[in-house]
Short mmCIF file of C-alpha atoms and ligand atoms in Angstrom, two decimals:
data_model
loop_
_atom_site.label_atom_id
_atom_site.label_comp_id
_atom_site.label_asym_id
_atom_site.label_seq_id
_atom_site.Cartn_x
_atom_site.Cartn_y
_atom_site.Cartn_z
CA MET I 1 0.02 -0.06 0.20
CA SER I 2 1.49 3.32 -0.94
CA ALA I 3 1.82 6.06 1.67
CA VAL I 4 -0.98 8.28 -0.07
CA THR I 5 -3.58 5.53 -0.06
CA SER I 6 -3.10 4.95 3.70
CA LEU I 7 -4.10 8.29 4.42
CA SER I 8 -7.54 9.07 5.63
CA ALA I 9 -9.86 10.75 3.22
CA LEU I 10 -9.71 13.67 5.95
CA ALA I 11 -5.91 13.95 5.48
CA ARG I 12 -6.17 14.15 1.92
CA LEU I 13 -8.72 16.32 1.74
CA ARG I 14 -6.58 18.66 3.98
CA GLN I 15 -3.74 18.36 1.54
CA VAL I 16 -5.95 19.66 -1.32
CA LEU I 17 -7.61 22.41 0.86
CA GLY I 18 -4.18 23.61 1.73
CA GLU I 19 -2.77 23.97 -1.70
CA ILE I 20 -6.26 25.79 -2.54
CA VAL I 21 -5.39 28.42 0.38
CA ASP I 22 -2.03 28.89 -0.84
CA LEU I 23 -3.44 30.07 -4.28
CA GLN I 24 -5.85 32.27 -2.20
CA ARG I 25 -2.97 33.79 -0.36
CA ALA I 26 -0.73 34.41 -3.41
CA ALA I 27 -3.65 36.51 -4.75
CA GLU I 28 -4.06 38.18 -1.57
CA LEU I 29 -0.30 39.13 -1.52
CA LEU I 30 -0.92 40.47 -5.05
CA GLN I 31 -3.54 42.63 -3.63
CA TRP I 32 -1.38 43.92 -0.78
CA ASP I 33 1.28 44.88 -3.45
CA GLN I 34 -1.29 46.62 -5.28
CA GLU I 35 -2.25 48.88 -2.55
CA THR I 36 1.24 49.52 -1.21
CA CYS I 37 3.80 49.54 -3.89
CA MET I 38 2.74 48.76 -7.21
CA PRO I 39 3.14 51.65 -9.89
CA PRO I 40 -0.26 52.60 -11.54
CA GLY I 41 0.72 50.89 -14.86
CA GLY I 42 0.44 47.54 -13.30
CA VAL I 43 -3.33 47.57 -13.18
CA GLU I 44 -3.94 45.61 -16.46
CA ASP I 45 -1.37 42.98 -15.75
CA ARG I 46 -2.57 42.72 -11.96
CA ALA I 47 -6.08 42.30 -12.89
CA ALA I 48 -5.28 39.20 -15.25
CA GLN I 49 -2.97 37.66 -12.52
CA LEU I 50 -5.72 37.94 -9.92
CA ALA I 51 -8.24 36.46 -11.91
CA THR I 52 -6.06 33.64 -12.75
CA LEU I 53 -5.21 32.63 -9.28
CA GLN I 54 -8.88 33.14 -8.10
CA ARG I 55 -10.17 31.17 -11.23
CA LEU I 56 -7.62 28.25 -10.30
CA ALA I 57 -8.63 28.36 -6.63
CA HIS I 58 -12.12 28.05 -7.31
CA GLN I 59 -11.80 25.34 -10.04
CA ARG I 60 -9.91 23.22 -7.66
CA PHE I 61 -12.25 23.75 -4.90
CA VAL I 62 -15.20 22.87 -6.88
CA SER I 63 -13.42 19.75 -8.29
CA ALA I 64 -14.87 16.14 -8.53
CA GLU I 65 -11.78 15.23 -6.24
CA VAL I 66 -12.77 17.44 -3.32
CA SER I 67 -16.39 16.43 -3.50
CA ARG I 68 -15.13 12.76 -3.34
CA LEU I 69 -12.97 13.25 -0.53
CA LEU I 70 -15.35 15.26 1.52
CA GLU I 71 -18.13 12.80 1.00
CA ARG I 72 -15.78 10.08 2.67
CA ALA I 73 -14.39 12.52 5.07
CA GLU I 74 -17.94 13.38 6.21
CA ALA I 75 -18.23 9.64 7.17
CA GLU I 76 -15.04 9.56 9.00
CA VAL I 77 -15.83 12.23 11.37
CA GLU I 78 -19.43 11.14 11.91
CA GLY I 79 -20.04 11.19 15.94
CA LEU I 80 -17.28 13.69 16.61
CA PRO I 81 -18.11 16.68 18.61
CA TYR I 82 -19.56 19.57 16.63
CA ASP I 83 -16.89 22.09 17.74
CA SER I 84 -14.04 19.50 17.16
CA ASP I 85 -11.43 20.72 14.55
CA GLU I 86 -12.25 17.64 12.35
CA ALA I 87 -16.18 17.83 12.39
CA SER I 88 -15.94 21.54 12.09
CA LEU I 89 -13.38 21.43 9.06
CA VAL I 90 -15.86 19.21 7.14
CA ARG I 91 -18.95 20.93 8.25
CA VAL I 92 -17.53 24.52 7.02
CA THR I 93 -15.84 23.03 3.79
CA ARG I 94 -19.30 21.79 3.06
CA ARG I 95 -20.97 24.88 3.59
CA ASP I 96 -18.40 26.85 1.42
CA LEU I 97 -18.50 24.27 -1.45
CA GLU I 98 -22.14 24.43 -1.62
CA LEU I 99 -22.02 28.12 -2.30
CA ALA I 100 -18.81 28.01 -4.51
CA ALA I 101 -20.30 25.12 -6.69
CA ARG I 102 -23.38 27.50 -7.20
CA VAL I 103 -20.96 30.22 -8.82
CA PRO I 104 -19.40 29.26 -12.27
CA SER I 105 -15.82 29.93 -12.55
CA ASP I 106 -16.26 32.49 -15.43
CA LEU I 107 -18.48 34.84 -13.06
CA VAL I 108 -15.60 34.47 -10.37
CA ALA I 109 -13.04 35.51 -13.24
CA ALA I 110 -15.48 38.06 -14.41
CA ARG I 111 -16.03 39.54 -10.79
CA ALA I 112 -12.31 39.78 -10.18
CA ASP I 113 -11.40 41.43 -13.36
CA ALA I 114 -14.27 43.81 -13.27
CA ALA I 115 -13.11 44.89 -9.91
CA ALA I 116 -9.56 45.35 -10.53
CA ARG I 117 -10.66 47.70 -13.92
CA ALA I 118 -13.47 49.49 -11.86
CA ALA I 119 -10.80 50.60 -9.10
CA ALA I 120 -8.91 52.45 -11.97
CA VAL I 121 -12.12 53.87 -13.36
CA TRP I 122 -13.21 54.96 -9.58
CA ARG I 123 -9.81 56.75 -8.80
CA GLU I 124 -10.29 58.83 -11.97
CA ALA I 125 -14.13 59.54 -11.33
CA ARG I 126 -13.23 60.49 -7.69
CA ALA I 127 -10.36 62.72 -8.54
CA ALA I 128 -13.06 64.57 -10.73
CA SER I 129 -15.63 64.33 -8.20
CA ASP I 130 -18.01 63.15 -11.26
CA TRP I 131 -20.22 60.30 -10.48
CA SER I 132 -21.29 60.12 -14.20
CA ARG I 133 -17.83 58.83 -15.08
CA PHE I 134 -18.44 55.98 -12.68
CA VAL I 135 -21.72 54.88 -14.01
CA PRO I 136 -20.33 52.47 -16.68
CA ALA I 137 -18.25 50.61 -14.20
CA MET I 138 -21.32 50.70 -11.66
CA GLU I 139 -23.67 49.10 -14.08
CA VAL I 140 -21.50 46.46 -14.53
CA SER I 141 -20.85 45.95 -10.75
CA VAL I 142 -24.65 45.84 -10.11
CA GLU I 143 -25.20 43.47 -12.82
CA LEU I 144 -22.39 41.08 -11.74
CA SER I 145 -23.90 41.36 -7.87
CA ARG I 146 -27.03 40.54 -9.46
CA ARG I 147 -25.73 37.60 -11.29
CA LEU I 148 -23.99 36.38 -8.22
CA ALA I 149 -27.23 36.79 -6.35
CA GLU I 150 -29.08 34.53 -9.12
CA ALA I 151 -26.34 31.79 -9.05
CA VAL I 152 -26.22 31.55 -5.30
CA GLY I 153 -30.17 31.71 -5.12
CA TYR I 154 -32.45 33.36 -2.84
CA GLU I 155 -36.00 33.08 -1.82
CA GLU I 156 -37.17 36.63 -0.75
CA ARG I 157 -34.38 39.53 -1.71
CA PRO I 158 -31.39 39.43 -3.81
CA TYR I 159 -29.56 40.56 -0.80
CA ASP I 160 -30.22 37.48 1.26
CA ALA I 161 -27.89 35.73 -1.19
CA LEU I 162 -25.00 38.21 -0.87
CA ILE I 163 -25.43 38.18 2.92
CA ARG I 164 -25.44 34.47 3.22
CA MET I 165 -21.96 34.35 1.34
CA SER I 166 -20.56 36.89 3.90
CA GLU I 167 -22.62 36.19 7.22
CA PRO I 168 -23.82 32.97 7.16
CA GLY I 169 -27.14 32.49 9.00
CA LEU I 170 -27.93 36.07 8.83
CA THR I 171 -30.76 37.40 6.48
CA THR I 172 -31.76 40.94 5.06
CA ALA I 173 -34.99 40.90 7.16
CA ARG I 174 -32.85 40.41 10.17
CA VAL I 175 -30.28 42.84 9.33
CA GLU I 176 -33.11 45.50 8.28
CA SER I 177 -34.77 44.74 12.01
CA LEU I 178 -31.23 45.61 13.68
CA PHE I 179 -30.96 48.81 11.56
CA ALA I 180 -34.51 49.87 12.38
CA GLU I 181 -33.54 49.89 16.16
CA LEU I 182 -30.58 51.89 15.46
CA LYS I 183 -32.21 54.38 13.39
CA ALA I 184 -35.11 54.88 15.93
CA PHE I 185 -32.41 55.66 18.57
CA LEU I 186 -29.97 57.59 16.39
CA VAL I 187 -31.81 60.10 14.14
CA PRO I 188 -33.15 61.91 17.07
CA LEU I 189 -29.95 61.33 19.18
CA VAL I 190 -27.88 63.14 16.64
CA ARG I 191 -30.17 66.01 16.23
CA ARG I 192 -29.88 66.41 20.16
CA LEU I 193 -26.23 66.30 20.08
CA VAL I 194 -25.72 68.78 17.04
CA ASP I 195 -27.64 71.48 19.27
CA LEU I 196 -25.45 70.51 22.20
CA ALA I 197 -22.23 70.97 20.13
CA ASP I 198 -20.88 73.73 22.15
CA ARG I 199 -20.50 71.56 25.27
CA VAL I 200 -17.58 69.42 23.66
CA ASP I 201 -14.62 71.40 22.46
CA ASP I 202 -12.74 69.19 20.08
CA ARG I 203 -10.25 72.10 18.72
CA VAL I 204 -7.35 70.21 20.11
CA LEU I 205 -7.65 67.74 17.54
CA ASP I 206 -6.66 70.23 14.89
CA ARG I 207 -3.13 70.57 16.56
CA PRO I 208 -0.38 69.62 14.17
CA CYS I 209 0.96 66.17 14.75
CA ASP I 210 4.40 65.26 13.18
CA ARG I 211 4.20 62.33 10.79
CA ASP I 212 7.29 60.45 12.18
CA ALA I 213 5.98 61.07 16.02
CA GLN I 214 2.44 59.56 14.63
CA LEU I 215 4.22 56.45 13.09
CA ALA I 216 6.44 55.65 16.21
CA LEU I 217 3.53 56.20 18.63
CA ALA I 218 1.17 54.01 16.70
CA LEU I 219 3.68 51.23 16.28
CA GLU I 220 4.46 51.43 20.14
CA VAL I 221 0.74 51.36 21.04
CA ILE I 222 -0.18 48.26 18.72
CA ARG I 223 2.99 46.37 19.96
CA ARG I 224 1.79 47.01 23.60
CA LEU I 225 -1.90 45.87 22.78
CA GLY I 226 -0.56 42.55 21.63
CA PHE I 227 0.44 42.80 17.81
CA ASP I 228 3.15 40.38 17.33
CA LEU I 229 5.85 42.11 15.02
CA ASN I 230 7.80 38.75 14.56
CA ARG I 231 4.74 37.57 12.68
CA GLY I 232 3.75 41.19 11.21
CA ARG I 233 4.66 44.50 9.84
CA GLN I 234 3.12 47.85 9.31
CA ASP I 235 3.30 49.51 6.10
CA LEU I 236 1.61 52.87 4.68
CA SER I 237 -1.40 52.77 2.02
CA ALA I 238 -3.90 55.15 0.89
CA HIS I 239 -6.53 53.17 2.74
CA PRO I 240 -5.77 51.35 5.72
CA PHE I 241 -6.38 47.69 5.82
CA CYS I 242 -4.99 44.31 7.06
CA ALA I 243 -3.84 41.36 4.94
CA ALA I 244 -3.36 37.81 6.48
CA PHE I 245 -1.16 35.19 4.76
CA GLY I 246 -0.86 32.79 7.42
CA PRO I 247 -0.36 32.36 11.11
CA GLY I 248 3.45 33.80 10.61
CA ASP I 249 2.46 36.80 8.29
CA VAL I 250 -0.39 38.97 9.09
CA ARG I 251 0.10 42.70 7.84
CA VAL I 252 -1.58 46.04 8.58
CA THR I 253 -1.12 49.35 6.72
CA THR I 254 -1.72 52.67 8.14
CA ARG I 255 -1.94 56.25 7.01
CA VAL I 256 -0.60 59.37 8.28
CA GLY I 257 -2.38 62.73 8.33
CA SER I 258 -1.18 66.34 9.54
CA THR I 259 -3.30 66.88 12.89
CA LEU I 260 -4.21 64.77 15.80
CA ARG I 261 -7.55 64.23 14.31
CA ASP I 262 -6.32 62.10 11.18
CA SER I 263 -3.10 60.92 12.89
CA ALA I 264 -2.18 57.12 12.27
CA LEU I 265 -2.67 56.15 15.76
CA LEU I 266 -6.52 55.11 15.93
CA SER I 267 -6.27 53.90 12.34
CA SER I 268 -3.19 51.67 13.40
CA VAL I 269 -5.23 50.37 16.42
CA HIS I 270 -8.18 49.40 14.65
CA GLU I 271 -5.86 47.39 11.88
CA SER I 272 -4.08 45.62 14.59
CA GLY I 273 -7.50 44.56 15.95
CA HIS I 274 -8.10 42.56 12.90
CA ALA I 275 -4.53 41.41 13.03
CA MET I 276 -4.65 40.16 16.37
CA TYR I 277 -7.73 38.24 15.55
CA GLU I 278 -5.62 36.48 12.67
CA GLN I 279 -2.70 36.20 14.84
CA GLY I 280 -4.77 34.35 17.54
CA ILE I 281 -5.93 31.60 15.14
CA PRO I 282 -4.39 28.39 16.13
CA ARG I 283 -1.88 26.91 13.72
CA SER I 284 -3.81 23.69 13.96
CA LEU I 285 -6.50 25.44 11.66
CA ASP I 286 -3.77 26.67 9.27
CA ARG I 287 -4.12 26.16 5.46
CA THR I 288 -7.93 24.98 5.95
CA PRO I 289 -11.00 27.02 5.48
CA LEU I 290 -11.24 27.43 9.36
CA TRP I 291 -8.17 29.52 9.50
CA GLY I 292 -9.52 33.09 9.22
CA GLY I 293 -12.28 35.40 10.69
CA ALA I 294 -15.90 33.79 11.28
CA SER I 295 -17.31 36.65 8.99
CA PRO I 296 -16.30 40.09 8.08
CA GLY I 297 -18.85 41.30 10.70
CA VAL I 298 -17.05 39.28 13.47
CA HIS I 299 -13.53 40.38 12.07
CA GLU I 300 -14.96 44.07 12.41
CA SER I 301 -15.96 43.70 15.96
CA GLN I 302 -12.21 42.91 16.68
CA SER I 303 -11.06 46.21 14.90
CA ARG I 304 -13.88 48.39 16.42
CA LEU I 305 -13.25 46.94 19.90
CA TRP I 306 -9.84 48.13 20.03
CA GLU I 307 -10.27 51.28 18.17
CA ASN I 308 -13.55 52.39 19.80
CA LEU I 309 -14.24 50.73 23.13
CA VAL I 310 -10.75 50.89 24.06
CA GLY I 311 -9.00 53.27 22.16
CA ARG I 312 -11.46 56.08 22.73
CA SER I 313 -12.08 55.09 26.15
CA ARG I 314 -11.05 57.40 28.89
CA PRO I 315 -8.79 54.62 30.82
CA PHE I 316 -6.94 54.33 27.57
CA TRP I 317 -5.87 57.92 27.40
CA GLU I 318 -4.91 57.97 30.93
CA TRP I 319 -2.20 55.45 29.83
CA CYS I 320 -1.73 56.73 26.28
CA LEU I 321 -1.74 60.44 27.20
CA PRO I 322 1.90 60.62 28.66
CA ARG I 323 3.24 58.40 25.64
CA LEU I 324 1.34 61.20 23.21
CA ARG I 325 3.48 63.95 25.23
CA ALA I 326 6.48 62.14 25.12
CA VAL I 327 6.43 62.17 21.00
CA LEU I 328 4.83 65.52 20.59
CA GLY I 329 6.05 67.46 23.47
CA GLU I 330 4.97 70.99 23.76
CA THR I 331 2.16 70.55 21.29
CA VAL I 332 0.07 68.77 23.92
CA ALA I 333 1.62 69.94 27.13
CA ASP I 334 -1.62 71.86 28.27
CA VAL I 335 -3.75 68.96 27.37
CA ASP I 336 -5.64 66.78 30.20
CA VAL I 337 -7.36 63.47 29.64
CA ASP I 338 -10.63 64.72 29.94
CA LEU I 339 -10.35 67.29 27.38
CA LEU I 340 -8.66 64.81 24.83
CA TRP I 341 -11.11 61.99 25.53
CA ARG I 342 -13.97 64.09 25.11
CA ALA I 343 -12.88 65.81 22.05
CA LEU I 344 -12.19 62.43 20.60
CA ASN I 345 -15.72 61.33 21.25
CA LYS I 346 -17.53 64.48 19.91
CA VAL I 347 -20.27 63.76 17.42
CA ARG I 348 -20.12 65.80 14.41
CA PRO I 349 -22.17 64.54 11.37
CA GLY I 350 -20.12 64.46 8.34
CA TYR I 351 -20.03 63.38 4.84
CA VAL I 352 -17.36 60.77 4.98
CA ARG I 353 -17.86 57.15 6.50
CA VAL I 354 -14.51 56.56 7.56
CA GLU I 355 -14.07 59.67 9.28
CA ALA I 356 -17.29 59.42 11.29
CA ASP I 357 -17.54 59.30 14.95
CA GLU I 358 -18.93 56.31 16.76
CA VAL I 359 -22.66 57.53 16.73
CA THR I 360 -23.09 58.62 13.36
CA TYR I 361 -21.03 55.77 11.67
CA ASN I 362 -23.99 53.38 11.59
CA LEU I 363 -26.14 55.82 9.69
CA HIS I 364 -23.64 56.05 6.94
CA VAL I 365 -23.83 52.21 6.88
CA LEU I 366 -27.74 52.19 6.74
CA LEU I 367 -27.64 54.60 3.72
CA ARG I 368 -25.49 52.46 1.64
CA PHE I 369 -27.58 49.08 2.64
CA GLU I 370 -30.65 50.84 1.69
CA VAL I 371 -28.97 52.10 -1.73
CA GLU I 372 -27.48 48.83 -2.53
CA ASN I 373 -31.00 46.79 -1.76
CA GLU I 374 -32.66 49.36 -4.30
CA LEU I 375 -30.10 48.89 -6.79
CA LEU I 376 -30.35 45.06 -6.84
CA GLU I 377 -33.87 45.10 -6.79
CA GLY I 378 -34.01 47.49 -9.70
CA ARG I 379 -35.90 50.11 -7.74
CA LEU I 380 -32.81 52.62 -8.16
CA ARG I 381 -31.06 53.79 -11.55
CA THR I 382 -27.13 53.69 -11.49
CA VAL I 383 -27.30 57.28 -12.65
CA ASP I 384 -29.73 58.35 -9.98
CA VAL I 385 -27.53 57.18 -6.89
CA PRO I 386 -26.20 60.73 -6.11
CA ASP I 387 -30.07 61.78 -5.51
CA ALA I 388 -30.79 58.94 -3.40
CA TRP I 389 -27.69 59.57 -1.41
CA ALA I 390 -28.45 62.95 -0.72
CA ALA I 391 -32.15 62.45 0.31
CA ARG I 392 -31.12 60.03 2.98
CA LEU I 393 -28.00 62.17 4.12
CA TYR I 394 -30.37 65.00 4.73
CA ASP I 395 -32.90 62.85 6.43
CA TYR I 396 -30.42 60.90 8.82
CA LEU I 397 -27.58 63.49 9.25
CA GLY I 398 -29.09 66.73 8.37
CA LEU I 399 -26.44 67.40 5.93
CA GLU I 400 -26.92 69.26 2.33
CA ARG I 401 -26.07 67.35 -0.90
CA PRO I 402 -22.27 66.77 -1.01
CA ALA I 403 -19.76 66.81 -4.13
CA ASP I 404 -20.09 63.24 -5.60
CA ALA I 405 -16.31 62.49 -4.33
CA LEU I 406 -17.47 63.24 -0.77
CA GLY I 407 -20.84 61.40 -1.71
CA PRO I 408 -21.25 57.91 -3.46
CA LEU I 409 -17.64 58.06 -4.97
CA GLN I 410 -16.04 58.42 -1.28
CA ASP I 411 -15.75 54.40 -0.90
CA ILE I 412 -13.93 51.85 -3.20
CA HIS I 413 -16.11 49.09 -2.37
CA TRP I 414 -18.77 49.15 -5.11
CA CYS I 415 -15.91 48.36 -7.53
CA SER I 416 -16.04 44.87 -6.36
CA GLY I 417 -19.79 44.57 -5.87
CA MET I 418 -22.54 45.05 -3.29
CA GLY I 419 -22.82 43.69 0.31
CA HIS I 420 -19.69 44.76 1.89
CA PHE I 421 -20.68 47.66 4.25
CA VAL I 422 -23.28 45.74 6.53
CA GLY I 423 -20.44 43.94 8.26
CA TYR I 424 -19.12 47.25 9.61
CA THR I 425 -22.45 47.86 11.74
CA LEU I 426 -22.56 44.06 12.67
CA GLY I 427 -19.02 44.63 13.93
CA ASN I 428 -20.07 47.82 16.16
CA LEU I 429 -22.65 45.73 17.64
CA ILE I 430 -20.86 42.59 18.07
CA ALA I 431 -18.18 44.56 19.75
CA ALA I 432 -20.33 46.12 22.31
CA GLN I 433 -21.88 42.74 23.09
CA LEU I 434 -18.55 41.02 23.60
CA MET I 435 -17.33 44.02 25.65
CA GLU I 436 -20.37 43.46 28.03
CA ALA I 437 -19.30 39.99 28.28
CA VAL I 438 -15.75 40.64 29.03
CA ARG I 439 -16.76 43.18 31.87
CA ARG I 440 -18.58 40.34 33.34
CA ASP I 441 -15.35 38.37 33.52
CA LEU I 442 -12.97 41.03 34.02
CA PRO I 443 -14.65 43.46 36.56
CA ASP I 444 -11.47 45.72 36.84
CA LEU I 445 -10.75 46.00 32.97
CA ASP I 446 -10.86 49.88 33.13
CA ARG I 447 -8.01 49.82 35.77
CA ARG I 448 -5.95 47.36 33.72
CA ILE I 449 -6.21 49.53 30.61
CA ALA I 450 -5.44 52.69 32.65
CA ASP I 451 -2.36 50.89 33.59
CA GLY I 452 -1.32 49.87 29.95
CA ILE I 453 -2.30 46.31 30.75
CA PHE I 454 -3.85 44.81 27.83
CA GLY I 455 -3.19 41.17 27.93
CA ASP I 456 -6.22 40.21 29.94
CA LEU I 457 -8.58 41.43 27.39
CA LEU I 458 -6.59 39.85 24.43
CA GLY I 459 -6.63 36.62 26.50
CA TRP I 460 -10.32 36.74 26.68
CA LEU I 461 -10.77 37.28 23.08
CA ARG I 462 -8.21 34.63 22.09
CA GLU I 463 -10.13 32.38 24.22
CA HIS I 464 -13.70 33.47 23.33
CA VAL I 465 -13.45 34.49 19.69
CA HIS I 466 -10.02 34.11 17.87
CA ARG I 467 -9.11 30.41 18.65
CA HIS I 468 -12.39 29.17 17.01
CA GLY I 469 -11.38 30.48 13.27
CA ARG I 470 -14.23 30.09 11.03
CA LYS I 471 -15.78 26.93 13.05
CA PHE I 472 -19.02 28.98 13.97
CA THR I 473 -21.44 31.08 12.19
CA PRO I 474 -21.63 34.77 13.84
CA ASP I 475 -24.60 34.07 15.67
CA GLU I 476 -23.26 30.80 17.25
CA LEU I 477 -20.02 32.55 17.80
CA VAL I 478 -21.50 35.51 19.67
CA ARG I 479 -24.19 33.27 21.33
CA ARG I 480 -21.38 31.00 22.84
CA ALA I 481 -19.08 33.95 23.80
CA THR I 482 -21.93 36.07 25.57
CA GLY I 483 -24.96 33.75 25.96
CA SER I 484 -27.29 35.88 23.28
CA PRO I 485 -27.60 36.19 19.55
CA ILE I 486 -26.49 39.21 17.89
CA GLY I 487 -28.53 42.16 18.96
CA ALA I 488 -28.44 46.01 19.03
CA ASP I 489 -29.16 46.29 22.66
CA PRO I 490 -25.64 46.51 24.27
CA TRP I 491 -24.33 48.96 21.59
CA ILE I 492 -27.23 51.28 22.20
CA ALA I 493 -26.52 50.88 26.02
CA TYR I 494 -22.94 51.68 25.41
CA VAL I 495 -23.79 54.82 23.44
CA GLU I 496 -26.13 56.19 25.74
CA ALA I 497 -23.65 55.97 28.59
CA LYS I 498 -20.85 57.31 26.76
CA VAL I 499 -22.57 60.31 25.25
CA ALA I 500 -24.11 61.11 28.49
CA ALA I 501 -20.53 61.20 30.18
CA VAL I 502 -19.15 63.02 27.01
CA TYR I 503 -21.96 65.73 26.97
CA GLY I 504 -22.68 65.89 30.72
CA LEU I 505 -26.12 64.83 30.13
CA THR I 506 -28.41 63.66 33.16
ZN1 ZN F 1 -11.89 47.08 9.68
#
């Protein structure tokens, strides 16, 4: 008997899946390069390379070989516990395969190719602040998202198919009901806080912040939080992101601004939250479909938790302000913790999602979620997106119509289709829900954070979130970690308490 045939079907399945993961990671490395170092002339070639790698990975995954091995592996793991590595690997691979098998390889390649081409068009359209220039690429993007939804299948709404691919177990209706709770709470709250704007002076954030000082502080802080530089690095890119190529290589990017308001620090903290999640997934799950975040929403819960619930908290600034003083010197010599913390939490309705405060942020996502559903369902024409955008911006945030560059052209996401934004709001909700559970287990968390001790918090997240990789659906994971399915109440309670403290409300 040869060595190969003596292996179990599960072991052979793992070998094949490992090769598929390698192809996907090679594609991700090419994407990292595209965002950090590639010259603009590389767009056409890079689009072809990405399309090829993604098509090869997809073809290999939907092959007869994987189907055959998976069927035999399912028999081998029968009776093993639901949360065991083996049973989870087989279950999640089956779930991924069922979805992947519904999507033809030419659609996968067409989406990758269209996304890379649309990105170049988007950059030009945004520079000219002219939505009409992006309309042809957007038409293709909407059409490909529709084709994807049709291929995956849905009963009620096209968006159900997209959310099924990204946030398994959730539906459009469920997301709509979470958004309805948020909207009822947020729209009147934002109006009230705009009227109380005088109570919080945030001019300190407009003070200059030296470029090298920003980067040095950002790196010091994320190392202290627990980002392992032996297995990661930080580079610059226009839009910060995290890219993971395996347990030993998880990279973040950041950007530098000119003031405290747009300094690298909280952007780095955000991305390091993503990166610490990936670094916390056990090696035993590596090169399998179980290695990675449970969903974009759960991934975002980790970045938001570190950025907002830690990085914008008063205890964090008790620890961090002396470090800020050490790198900025005179610039912040007169600033105290209270002033800086309140400034960082001021609610300021604005046009740009990525610059939004915690309170208005979810309304930016709601706007996009509604526009996407209307586009997918044919209730809105692509050319009319700026009008639909402006109407909602006024209703939700009280803002007048923006230039296209600050309106529907501000995000790159639509280049690669619809359905990406919901994860950001799910992430906010899950972060607050996890933090409630953390505080039950670590009642003196605030004191530890004020002392610069973050290991207990990271340890809790490793234990309850990171170590599971993709074993569980978002709801399963959140229920195991907190006792309840994903809900809006913890986030609403967190925001109510925070704005009351920041604005001195009774
Ligand atoms: Zn993020």
